[in-house]
Amino acid sequence: MALKFYNTLTKRLEEFYTINPGEVRMYTCGPTVYDYAHIGNFRTYIFEDLLRRYLKYKGFRVVQVMNITDVDDKTIRRSREEGVSLKDYTSRYTEAFFEDIDTLRIERAEFYPHATEHIGDMVALIQKLIKNGYAYEVQGSWYYDVSKFKGYGKLSGVKLDELKPGARVSADEYTKEEVHDFALWKAYTPDDGGVFWETPLGKGRPGWHIECSAMSMRYLGNHFDIHTGGVDNIFPHHENEIAQSEAATGEKFVNFWLHSAYLIVEGEKMSKSKGNFYTLRDILKRGYDPVVVRYLLLSSHYRQQLNFTFSGLDAAKSSLFRIWDFIDNLGRIELDLPHNPEVDTIIETASSGFTTSLDDDLNISGALGALFNLVRRINRLISSGSLGRDDARLVLEKLSDFNRVLDIFPRENAPIEDWILEMIKKRDKARKNRDWETADRIRDELQKKGIMLQDTPKGTVWKKR
Ligand code: AMP
Ligand code: ZN
């Protein structure tokens, strides 16, 4: 089956194609670095990680760009409230963002351009829009005249006839109810607290939407393959990006627009403004392994809303640990048996289930279903003593192949393992010295942290629970 994605632009499931053979150029709207990202944001970044990894798994070369919005209404307001420079303020949250994506095993994009380092590109783009007749000036600010762009509304479905002539919006964020001309360049005001650039357009700063048009085209060209974000980006952000880019270049901007549904809490979008959010750090403080959070965010389809609850997180943990236990058991198989042809069938079925599902607009439930089906069938062979060491290795190889896309398996030499090994060594020493009290204390301590020890003739082994 061919790879298909639901395209927000055409509003249907479409067979995927690329502009250059074998290469995917994609732009993913990145964080506004005014605070720690919440797990709603990470739901979108994990969807983009799955997309990226699956494209690579299918053999495409991927060039991904994710911007860092380090100047906009929010970053300026917050840095002023704290009385620190915009740069110092945004550097702190940019650093936190990279730490968090590493913690969640989100693969790094090829480029992370910062908005403040591309002001020249934004100015040049606005100048093109002025030249082409799409922009006008009011008191030193430049606005985009949406009535001039005939395709306005093609992504989000907003209607141009709802436009109130001459109505303008200066704020970066607004709703569908306000289909207005929007700011490309904002003239400096004292509220900007010293944040400005002196440019041919005047003294001021860019609007948020022009940032993504300028940075995407700088790294990926006027016309590229995929653009993604959360559904809240469709209007006005992505609608405005299309209007800006296509009016400036006269070319089609992007072929495939993919958007992830919200992570919600009690029926409402998780967001900073509602205060109903958890950062990744909030959750890790409660003792969850980050890969459990990854698994939860990964395991529901990106176009379905995901209702966040701690019981949901616990359920994700049990499913994930079922896979970890399975890997652990496979690694311990010592039976010397001839090859069992049933293993080939099981692996082939799982393999085709995995790719057929992901080909279908990243149907992750189907892909995980294929994986769990393999677990069940192989477990049956293990219990009946008909899985040998070499076959166990074949199964492990298939699992690592799936893990290139999922990245949810235990990692060797993870810091936690070093720490556990240290404790086990201490306990072994205590046992040798017949200091049972210390040995038992260490065992209990580990158990409280979810680490179960088992003393085998080959030494102590451990499992995470
Ligand atoms: P921001 O930093 O607000 O620009 O958001 C960064 C990314 O997170 C954007 O792609 C948003 O669409 C996405 N996002 C924000 N809130 C949520 C949410 N509750 N669920 C899923 N994605 C979200
Ligand atoms: Zn953007």
Short mmCIF file of C-alpha atoms and ligand atoms in Angstrom, two decimals:
data_model
loop_
_atom_site.label_atom_id
_atom_site.label_comp_id
_atom_site.label_asym_id
_atom_site.label_seq_id
_atom_site.Cartn_x
_atom_site.Cartn_y
_atom_site.Cartn_z
CA MET A 1 0.00 0.00 0.00
CA ALA A 2 1.15 3.48 -0.73
CA LEU A 3 1.92 6.04 1.93
CA LYS A 4 -1.03 8.38 2.51
CA PHE A 5 -1.58 11.43 4.65
CA TYR A 6 -4.63 13.48 5.47
CA ASN A 7 -3.95 16.86 3.89
CA THR A 8 -5.65 19.80 5.63
CA LEU A 9 -5.31 21.77 2.39
CA THR A 10 -7.28 19.36 0.21
CA LYS A 11 -9.31 17.96 3.12
CA ARG A 12 -8.77 14.39 2.08
CA LEU A 13 -6.47 11.42 2.42
CA GLU A 14 -3.86 11.82 -0.30
CA GLU A 15 -1.13 9.61 -1.63
CA PHE A 16 2.19 11.13 -0.61
CA TYR A 17 4.63 12.35 -3.26
CA THR A 18 7.75 14.45 -3.06
CA ILE A 19 9.02 17.32 -5.19
CA ASN A 20 12.56 15.93 -5.39
CA PRO A 21 12.86 12.17 -5.74
CA GLY A 22 13.65 10.50 -2.42
CA GLU A 23 13.83 13.72 -0.43
CA VAL A 24 11.29 15.25 1.95
CA ARG A 25 11.63 18.88 2.93
CA MET A 26 9.46 19.70 5.88
CA TYR A 27 8.79 22.62 8.20
CA THR A 28 7.43 22.16 11.69
CA CYS A 29 6.33 25.21 13.68
CA GLY A 30 8.49 25.31 16.76
CA PRO A 31 8.17 26.65 20.28
CA THR A 32 7.61 30.21 21.34
CA VAL A 33 10.27 30.27 24.02
CA TYR A 34 8.49 32.29 26.71
CA ASP A 35 8.01 29.43 29.17
CA TYR A 36 8.55 25.67 29.53
CA ALA A 37 6.71 23.73 26.85
CA HIS A 38 3.72 21.77 28.18
CA ILE A 39 2.87 18.20 27.24
CA GLY A 40 0.23 19.49 24.80
CA ASN A 41 3.06 21.07 22.82
CA PHE A 42 4.99 17.81 23.09
CA ARG A 43 2.05 15.90 21.68
CA THR A 44 2.55 17.89 18.49
CA TYR A 45 6.35 17.53 18.55
CA ILE A 46 6.03 13.76 19.10
CA PHE A 47 3.63 13.49 16.17
CA GLU A 48 6.23 15.31 14.07
CA ASP A 49 8.92 12.97 15.39
CA LEU A 50 6.85 9.95 14.34
CA LEU A 51 6.31 11.50 10.91
CA ARG A 52 10.02 12.24 10.50
CA ARG A 53 11.14 8.82 11.68
CA TYR A 54 8.61 6.98 9.54
CA LEU A 55 9.61 8.91 6.42
CA LYS A 56 13.22 7.94 7.13
CA TYR A 57 12.15 4.34 7.76
CA LYS A 58 10.53 4.38 4.31
CA GLY A 59 13.87 5.43 2.86
CA PHE A 60 13.38 9.16 2.35
CA ARG A 61 16.10 11.65 3.11
CA VAL A 62 14.45 14.15 5.44
CA VAL A 63 15.37 17.81 5.78
CA GLN A 64 13.38 19.17 8.69
CA VAL A 65 13.34 22.75 9.89
CA MET A 66 11.88 23.77 13.23
CA ASN A 67 11.90 27.46 14.09
CA ILE A 68 12.49 28.93 17.50
CA THR A 69 10.20 31.92 18.01
CA ASP A 70 12.36 34.12 20.22
CA VAL A 71 10.63 37.40 19.48
CA ASP A 72 6.87 37.94 19.49
CA ASP A 73 4.20 39.55 21.70
CA LYS A 74 4.50 36.90 24.44
CA THR A 75 8.29 36.71 24.74
CA ILE A 76 8.53 40.51 24.92
CA ARG A 77 5.77 40.82 27.51
CA ARG A 78 7.22 38.10 29.76
CA SER A 79 10.82 39.29 29.58
CA ARG A 80 9.64 42.80 30.52
CA GLU A 81 7.65 41.45 33.46
CA GLU A 82 10.80 39.78 34.74
CA GLY A 83 13.01 42.73 33.92
CA VAL A 84 15.57 40.74 31.91
CA SER A 85 16.72 41.23 28.33
CA LEU A 86 14.76 39.40 25.65
CA LYS A 87 17.85 37.38 24.74
CA ASP A 88 18.60 36.26 28.30
CA TYR A 89 14.96 35.42 28.82
CA THR A 90 14.45 33.37 25.65
CA SER A 91 17.85 31.60 25.95
CA ARG A 92 16.71 30.06 29.21
CA TYR A 93 13.59 28.50 27.66
CA THR A 94 15.35 27.56 24.44
CA GLU A 95 17.81 25.55 26.49
CA ALA A 96 14.97 23.95 28.45
CA PHE A 97 13.23 23.08 25.18
CA PHE A 98 16.27 21.20 23.84
CA GLU A 99 16.71 19.39 27.15
CA ASP A 100 13.07 18.30 27.06
CA ILE A 101 13.11 17.06 23.48
CA ASP A 102 16.22 15.00 24.24
CA THR A 103 14.53 13.59 27.33
CA LEU A 104 11.54 12.59 25.20
CA ARG A 105 13.83 11.05 22.57
CA ILE A 106 12.56 13.43 19.91
CA GLU A 107 15.06 13.21 17.11
CA ARG A 108 16.78 16.50 16.30
CA ALA A 109 15.73 18.38 13.16
CA GLU A 110 18.40 19.43 10.66
CA PHE A 111 17.88 23.15 11.34
CA TYR A 112 16.60 25.19 14.28
CA PRO A 113 16.61 28.79 13.01
CA HIS A 114 15.99 31.54 15.55
CA ALA A 115 13.63 34.32 14.47
CA THR A 116 15.95 37.04 15.79
CA GLU A 117 18.71 35.78 13.49
CA HIS A 118 16.55 36.11 10.35
CA ILE A 119 15.18 39.63 10.59
CA GLY A 120 16.87 40.49 7.26
CA ASP A 121 15.01 37.65 5.49
CA MET A 122 11.72 38.84 6.95
CA VAL A 123 12.32 42.42 5.85
CA ALA A 124 13.21 41.28 2.32
CA LEU A 125 10.02 39.21 2.16
CA ILE A 126 7.87 42.14 3.33
CA GLN A 127 9.55 44.34 0.71
CA LYS A 128 8.51 41.84 -1.96
CA LEU A 129 4.94 41.96 -0.67
CA ILE A 130 5.01 45.76 -0.80
CA LYS A 131 6.33 45.64 -4.35
CA ASN A 132 3.65 43.13 -5.41
CA GLY A 133 0.90 45.31 -3.91
CA TYR A 134 -0.10 43.16 -0.93
CA ALA A 135 1.07 45.37 1.93
CA TYR A 136 0.31 48.84 3.19
CA GLU A 137 1.63 51.08 5.91
CA VAL A 138 -0.18 52.67 8.84
CA GLN A 139 1.86 54.79 11.24
CA GLY A 140 5.09 52.94 10.66
CA SER A 141 3.55 49.43 10.81
CA TRP A 142 3.04 47.29 7.74
CA TYR A 143 -0.09 45.19 7.22
CA TYR A 144 -1.04 42.44 4.82
CA ASP A 145 -4.10 43.28 2.73
CA VAL A 146 -5.94 39.92 2.77
CA SER A 147 -8.57 41.09 0.25
CA LYS A 148 -5.81 41.14 -2.39
CA PHE A 149 -4.97 37.46 -2.00
CA LYS A 150 -7.58 35.47 -3.84
CA GLY A 151 -6.71 32.19 -2.17
CA TYR A 152 -7.18 33.52 1.36
CA GLY A 153 -9.12 30.90 3.34
CA LYS A 154 -8.09 27.86 1.29
CA LEU A 155 -6.50 26.12 4.26
CA SER A 156 -8.83 27.05 7.12
CA GLY A 157 -12.05 27.62 5.23
CA VAL A 158 -12.56 31.19 6.49
CA LYS A 159 -14.59 33.31 4.10
CA LEU A 160 -13.23 36.53 2.70
CA ASP A 161 -16.73 38.00 2.45
CA GLU A 162 -16.78 38.06 6.25
CA LEU A 163 -13.94 40.51 6.08
CA LYS A 164 -14.68 43.95 7.42
CA PRO A 165 -12.91 46.34 5.06
CA GLY A 166 -10.07 48.19 6.67
CA ALA A 167 -10.20 46.09 9.86
CA ARG A 168 -6.70 45.39 11.07
CA VAL A 169 -5.20 43.29 13.81
CA SER A 170 -1.81 43.95 15.34
CA ALA A 171 -1.69 41.08 17.82
CA ASP A 172 0.08 37.88 16.72
CA GLU A 173 -2.77 35.66 17.88
CA TYR A 174 -6.44 36.12 17.02
CA THR A 175 -9.48 33.99 16.16
CA LYS A 176 -11.48 33.06 13.09
CA GLU A 177 -14.11 35.60 14.07
CA GLU A 178 -11.60 38.29 13.20
CA VAL A 179 -10.68 37.78 9.58
CA HIS A 180 -8.59 40.90 9.33
CA ASP A 181 -5.57 42.38 7.71
CA PHE A 182 -2.67 41.36 9.91
CA ALA A 183 0.65 42.90 10.93
CA LEU A 184 3.76 42.01 8.96
CA TRP A 185 5.93 44.58 10.68
CA LYS A 186 5.13 46.35 13.93
CA ALA A 187 6.36 49.88 14.52
CA TYR A 188 8.25 50.30 17.77
CA THR A 189 6.24 51.36 20.82
CA PRO A 190 7.48 51.84 24.40
CA ASP A 191 5.63 48.59 25.30
CA ASP A 192 8.31 46.78 23.33
CA GLY A 193 10.81 47.68 26.05
CA GLY A 194 13.81 48.34 23.80
CA VAL A 195 13.23 45.40 21.43
CA PHE A 196 13.52 46.74 17.87
CA TRP A 197 15.50 46.58 14.66
CA GLU A 198 16.33 49.60 12.51
CA THR A 199 15.45 48.49 8.97
CA PRO A 200 14.35 49.99 5.64
CA LEU A 201 10.78 49.33 6.83
CA GLY A 202 11.36 51.54 9.86
CA LYS A 203 12.18 50.90 13.49
CA GLY A 204 10.25 47.92 14.76
CA ARG A 205 9.93 44.16 14.86
CA PRO A 206 8.36 41.41 12.74
CA GLY A 207 4.91 39.92 13.22
CA TRP A 208 4.86 36.25 14.16
CA HIS A 209 3.45 34.93 10.85
CA ILE A 210 6.15 36.44 8.63
CA GLU A 211 8.79 34.71 10.77
CA CYS A 212 7.73 31.24 9.63
CA SER A 213 7.26 32.22 5.97
CA ALA A 214 10.74 33.74 5.88
CA MET A 215 12.56 30.98 7.75
CA SER A 216 10.86 28.10 5.95
CA MET A 217 11.66 29.53 2.51
CA ARG A 218 15.22 30.43 3.55
CA TYR A 219 16.02 26.78 4.38
CA LEU A 220 13.63 24.83 2.17
CA GLY A 221 12.98 27.01 -0.88
CA ASN A 222 9.78 28.67 -2.14
CA HIS A 223 8.02 25.35 -2.64
CA PHE A 224 8.43 22.36 -0.34
CA ASP A 225 6.75 19.12 0.68
CA ILE A 226 5.29 19.16 4.18
CA HIS A 227 4.31 21.78 6.76
CA THR A 228 2.97 20.76 10.15
CA GLY A 229 1.75 22.06 13.49
CA GLY A 230 -1.13 21.68 15.90
CA VAL A 231 -4.67 22.41 14.68
CA ASP A 232 -4.58 25.78 16.45
CA ASN A 233 -1.95 26.82 13.91
CA ILE A 234 -4.33 26.41 10.93
CA PHE A 235 -5.90 29.82 11.49
CA PRO A 236 -4.55 32.41 11.42
CA HIS A 237 -0.89 31.31 11.46
CA HIS A 238 -0.73 28.86 8.55
CA GLU A 239 -3.40 30.64 6.52
CA ASN A 240 -1.29 33.79 6.79
CA GLU A 241 1.92 31.94 5.95
CA ILE A 242 0.35 30.74 2.68
CA ALA A 243 -0.91 34.24 1.87
CA GLN A 244 2.49 35.81 2.54
CA SER A 245 4.61 33.22 0.77
CA GLU A 246 2.47 32.71 -2.32
CA ALA A 247 1.86 36.44 -2.82
CA ALA A 248 5.59 37.07 -2.63
CA THR A 249 6.82 34.26 -4.90
CA GLY A 250 3.86 33.51 -7.14
CA GLU A 251 4.53 29.81 -6.52
CA LYS A 252 2.62 27.19 -4.57
CA PHE A 253 4.06 27.23 -1.03
CA VAL A 254 3.52 23.70 0.39
CA ASN A 255 2.02 20.48 -0.95
CA PHE A 256 1.02 18.68 2.27
CA TRP A 257 -0.31 20.35 5.41
CA LEU A 258 -0.58 18.00 8.41
CA HIS A 259 -2.05 19.03 11.77
CA SER A 260 -2.27 17.21 15.07
CA ALA A 261 -5.35 17.37 17.28
CA TYR A 262 -5.20 18.77 20.78
CA LEU A 263 -4.11 17.17 23.94
CA ILE A 264 -7.02 18.05 26.21
CA VAL A 265 -7.68 18.06 29.95
CA GLU A 266 -11.27 17.56 31.10
CA GLY A 267 -12.61 18.49 27.69
CA GLU A 268 -10.49 21.62 27.24
CA LYS A 269 -7.34 22.27 25.21
CA MET A 270 -4.28 22.13 27.44
CA SER A 271 -2.85 25.63 27.28
CA LYS A 272 -0.81 28.13 29.18
CA SER A 273 -3.57 30.72 29.17
CA LYS A 274 -6.09 28.34 30.77
CA GLY A 275 -3.59 27.29 33.42
CA ASN A 276 -4.61 23.62 32.96
CA PHE A 277 -1.21 22.42 31.87
CA TYR A 278 1.58 20.12 32.96
CA THR A 279 5.11 20.62 31.81
CA LEU A 280 7.23 17.55 31.18
CA ARG A 281 9.15 18.43 34.34
CA ASP A 282 5.92 18.42 36.42
CA ILE A 283 5.29 14.84 35.34
CA LEU A 284 8.83 13.56 35.77
CA LYS A 285 8.81 14.93 39.34
CA ARG A 286 6.04 12.44 40.05
CA GLY A 287 8.43 9.62 39.25
CA TYR A 288 7.42 8.69 35.70
CA ASP A 289 10.08 7.54 33.28
CA PRO A 290 10.14 10.02 30.34
CA VAL A 291 9.72 7.19 27.86
CA VAL A 292 6.31 6.47 29.45
CA VAL A 293 5.29 10.02 28.57
CA ARG A 294 6.67 9.48 25.06
CA TYR A 295 4.68 6.26 24.75
CA LEU A 296 1.45 7.92 25.88
CA LEU A 297 1.83 10.83 23.45
CA LEU A 298 2.84 8.53 20.63
CA SER A 299 0.26 5.82 21.04
CA SER A 300 -2.92 7.59 20.02
CA HIS A 301 -3.58 8.72 16.48
CA TYR A 302 -2.37 12.24 15.83
CA ARG A 303 -5.69 13.42 14.42
CA GLN A 304 -7.67 12.28 17.46
CA GLN A 305 -7.85 14.38 20.58
CA LEU A 306 -5.98 12.83 23.45
CA ASN A 307 -7.50 13.31 26.89
CA PHE A 308 -4.68 13.49 29.41
CA THR A 309 -5.17 11.71 32.76
CA PHE A 310 -2.76 10.11 35.18
CA SER A 311 -4.63 6.82 34.90
CA GLY A 312 -4.03 7.03 31.14
CA LEU A 313 -0.36 7.56 31.85
CA ASP A 314 -0.34 4.51 34.16
CA ALA A 315 -2.01 2.42 31.47
CA ALA A 316 0.68 3.56 29.00
CA LYS A 317 3.28 2.48 31.53
CA SER A 318 1.81 -1.04 31.82
CA SER A 319 1.69 -1.46 28.03
CA LEU A 320 5.23 -0.23 27.66
CA PHE A 321 6.54 -2.48 30.43
CA ARG A 322 4.84 -5.44 28.77
CA ILE A 323 7.10 -4.79 25.77
CA TRP A 324 10.15 -4.29 28.00
CA ASP A 325 9.49 -7.56 29.85
CA PHE A 326 9.19 -9.31 26.53
CA ILE A 327 12.54 -7.94 25.33
CA ASP A 328 14.06 -8.97 28.64
CA ASN A 329 12.70 -12.51 28.33
CA LEU A 330 13.90 -12.89 24.76
CA GLY A 331 17.39 -11.91 25.86
CA ARG A 332 17.45 -14.72 28.42
CA ILE A 333 16.51 -17.55 26.08
CA GLU A 334 19.31 -20.11 26.02
CA LEU A 335 17.58 -23.06 24.33
CA ASP A 336 19.56 -24.55 21.50
CA LEU A 337 16.82 -25.44 18.99
CA PRO A 338 16.61 -25.66 15.20
CA HIS A 339 14.93 -22.78 13.40
CA ASN A 340 11.15 -22.74 13.85
CA PRO A 341 9.50 -21.64 10.57
CA GLU A 342 6.49 -20.31 12.49
CA VAL A 343 8.76 -17.52 13.68
CA ASP A 344 9.20 -16.29 10.10
CA THR A 345 5.44 -16.16 9.62
CA ILE A 346 4.96 -14.26 12.86
CA ILE A 347 7.67 -11.75 11.96
CA GLU A 348 6.35 -11.23 8.42
CA THR A 349 2.79 -10.69 9.64
CA ALA A 350 3.96 -8.16 12.22
CA SER A 351 6.16 -6.40 9.70
CA SER A 352 3.46 -5.95 7.12
CA GLY A 353 0.90 -4.96 9.78
CA PHE A 354 3.31 -2.33 11.08
CA THR A 355 3.99 -0.66 7.72
CA THR A 356 0.49 -1.02 6.29
CA SER A 357 -0.86 0.75 9.35
CA LEU A 358 1.69 3.56 9.39
CA ASP A 359 1.29 4.02 5.63
CA ASP A 360 -2.34 4.77 6.38
CA ASP A 361 -1.93 8.32 7.73
CA LEU A 362 0.35 7.13 10.56
CA ASN A 363 -2.17 4.74 12.08
CA ILE A 364 -0.14 4.08 15.22
CA SER A 365 -2.79 1.95 16.95
CA GLY A 366 -2.62 -0.50 14.08
CA ALA A 367 1.18 -0.50 14.17
CA LEU A 368 1.29 -1.12 17.93
CA GLY A 369 -1.43 -3.74 17.48
CA ALA A 370 0.86 -5.60 15.07
CA LEU A 371 3.67 -5.37 17.61
CA PHE A 372 1.55 -6.69 20.49
CA ASN A 373 0.25 -9.46 18.30
CA LEU A 374 3.84 -10.55 17.74
CA VAL A 375 4.45 -10.40 21.50
CA ARG A 376 1.45 -12.65 22.18
CA ARG A 377 2.33 -15.20 19.50
CA ILE A 378 6.01 -15.40 20.40
CA ASN A 379 5.16 -15.66 24.11
CA ARG A 380 3.12 -18.74 23.25
CA LEU A 381 6.19 -20.30 21.62
CA ILE A 382 8.31 -19.36 24.64
CA SER A 383 5.86 -21.01 27.08
CA SER A 384 5.76 -24.20 25.05
CA GLY A 385 9.56 -24.29 24.95
CA SER A 386 9.66 -24.02 21.17
CA LEU A 387 11.64 -20.81 20.76
CA GLY A 388 15.40 -21.24 20.52
CA ARG A 389 18.20 -18.76 21.09
CA ASP A 390 18.73 -17.96 17.39
CA ASP A 391 15.04 -17.42 16.74
CA ALA A 392 14.81 -15.18 19.81
CA ARG A 393 17.56 -13.11 18.22
CA LEU A 394 15.56 -12.83 14.97
CA VAL A 395 12.60 -11.51 16.92
CA LEU A 396 14.84 -9.02 18.74
CA GLU A 397 16.19 -7.81 15.41
CA LYS A 398 12.67 -7.17 14.13
CA LEU A 399 11.86 -5.31 17.33
CA SER A 400 14.88 -3.04 16.92
CA ASP A 401 13.76 -2.37 13.38
CA PHE A 402 10.33 -1.19 14.67
CA ASN A 403 12.13 0.80 17.32
CA ARG A 404 13.79 3.00 14.69
CA VAL A 405 10.31 4.49 14.32
CA LEU A 406 9.01 4.17 17.88
CA ASP A 407 12.11 4.66 20.04
CA ILE A 408 10.42 3.30 23.15
CA PHE A 409 12.72 0.47 24.15
CA PRO A 410 14.99 0.49 27.18
CA ARG A 411 18.32 2.09 26.45
CA GLU A 412 21.51 0.41 27.47
CA ASN A 413 23.67 2.33 29.91
CA ALA A 414 20.90 4.77 30.70
CA PRO A 415 21.87 6.78 33.80
CA ILE A 416 19.26 5.01 35.87
CA GLU A 417 20.84 1.66 35.04
CA ASP A 418 24.25 2.79 36.24
CA TRP A 419 22.68 3.82 39.46
CA ILE A 420 20.86 0.52 39.83
CA LEU A 421 24.01 -1.44 39.08
CA GLU A 422 25.79 0.50 41.81
CA MET A 423 23.10 -0.46 44.32
CA ILE A 424 23.22 -4.09 43.21
CA LYS A 425 26.99 -4.18 43.70
CA LYS A 426 26.61 -2.83 47.22
CA ARG A 427 23.97 -5.44 47.96
CA ASP A 428 26.15 -8.26 46.57
CA LYS A 429 28.97 -7.12 48.80
CA ALA A 430 26.65 -7.06 51.81
CA ARG A 431 25.45 -10.57 50.96
CA LYS A 432 29.00 -11.84 50.71
CA ASN A 433 29.65 -10.40 54.16
CA ARG A 434 26.45 -12.05 55.38
CA ASP A 435 25.10 -8.61 56.20
CA TRP A 436 21.50 -9.60 55.41
CA GLU A 437 20.08 -6.50 57.01
CA THR A 438 21.87 -4.15 54.57
CA ALA A 439 21.14 -6.47 51.64
CA ASP A 440 17.42 -6.48 52.44
CA ARG A 441 17.35 -2.74 52.99
CA ILE A 442 18.84 -2.15 49.52
CA ARG A 443 16.40 -4.58 47.96
CA ASP A 444 13.46 -2.78 49.62
CA GLU A 445 14.77 0.61 48.58
CA LEU A 446 15.02 -0.50 44.95
CA GLN A 447 11.60 -2.09 45.12
CA LYS A 448 10.10 1.21 46.24
CA LYS A 449 11.57 2.75 43.08
CA GLY A 450 10.01 0.06 40.92
CA ILE A 451 13.14 -2.08 40.47
CA MET A 452 12.63 -5.78 41.18
CA LEU A 453 15.68 -7.94 41.89
CA GLN A 454 15.98 -11.61 41.20
CA ASP A 455 18.92 -13.71 42.39
CA THR A 456 19.83 -16.25 39.74
CA PRO A 457 22.73 -18.73 39.58
CA LYS A 458 24.40 -16.26 37.15
CA GLY A 459 24.07 -13.33 39.55
CA THR A 460 21.46 -10.73 40.33
CA VAL A 461 19.24 -9.48 37.50
CA TRP A 462 16.78 -6.62 37.68
CA LYS A 463 13.54 -5.59 36.09
CA LYS A 464 11.62 -2.37 36.06
CA ARG A 465 8.04 -2.52 37.23
P1 AMP B 1 3.44 27.48 20.76
O1 AMP B 1 4.70 27.41 21.55
O2 AMP B 1 2.24 27.98 21.55
O3 AMP B 1 3.60 28.24 19.45
O4 AMP B 1 3.04 25.98 20.38
C1 AMP B 1 3.95 25.09 19.83
C2 AMP B 1 3.22 23.94 19.16
O5 AMP B 1 2.40 23.21 20.09
C3 AMP B 1 2.28 24.39 18.04
O6 AMP B 1 2.45 23.53 16.93
C4 AMP B 1 0.90 24.24 18.64
O7 AMP B 1 -0.06 23.99 17.66
C5 AMP B 1 1.09 23.04 19.56
N1 AMP B 1 0.13 22.96 20.68
C6 AMP B 1 -0.18 23.93 21.60
N2 AMP B 1 -1.08 23.47 22.50
C7 AMP B 1 -1.37 22.18 22.16
C8 AMP B 1 -2.23 21.15 22.71
N3 AMP B 1 -2.97 21.34 23.80
N4 AMP B 1 -2.24 19.95 22.08
C9 AMP B 1 -1.50 19.72 20.97
N5 AMP B 1 -0.67 20.65 20.42
C10 AMP B 1 -0.61 21.86 20.99
ZN ZN B 2 5.05 28.83 12.54
#
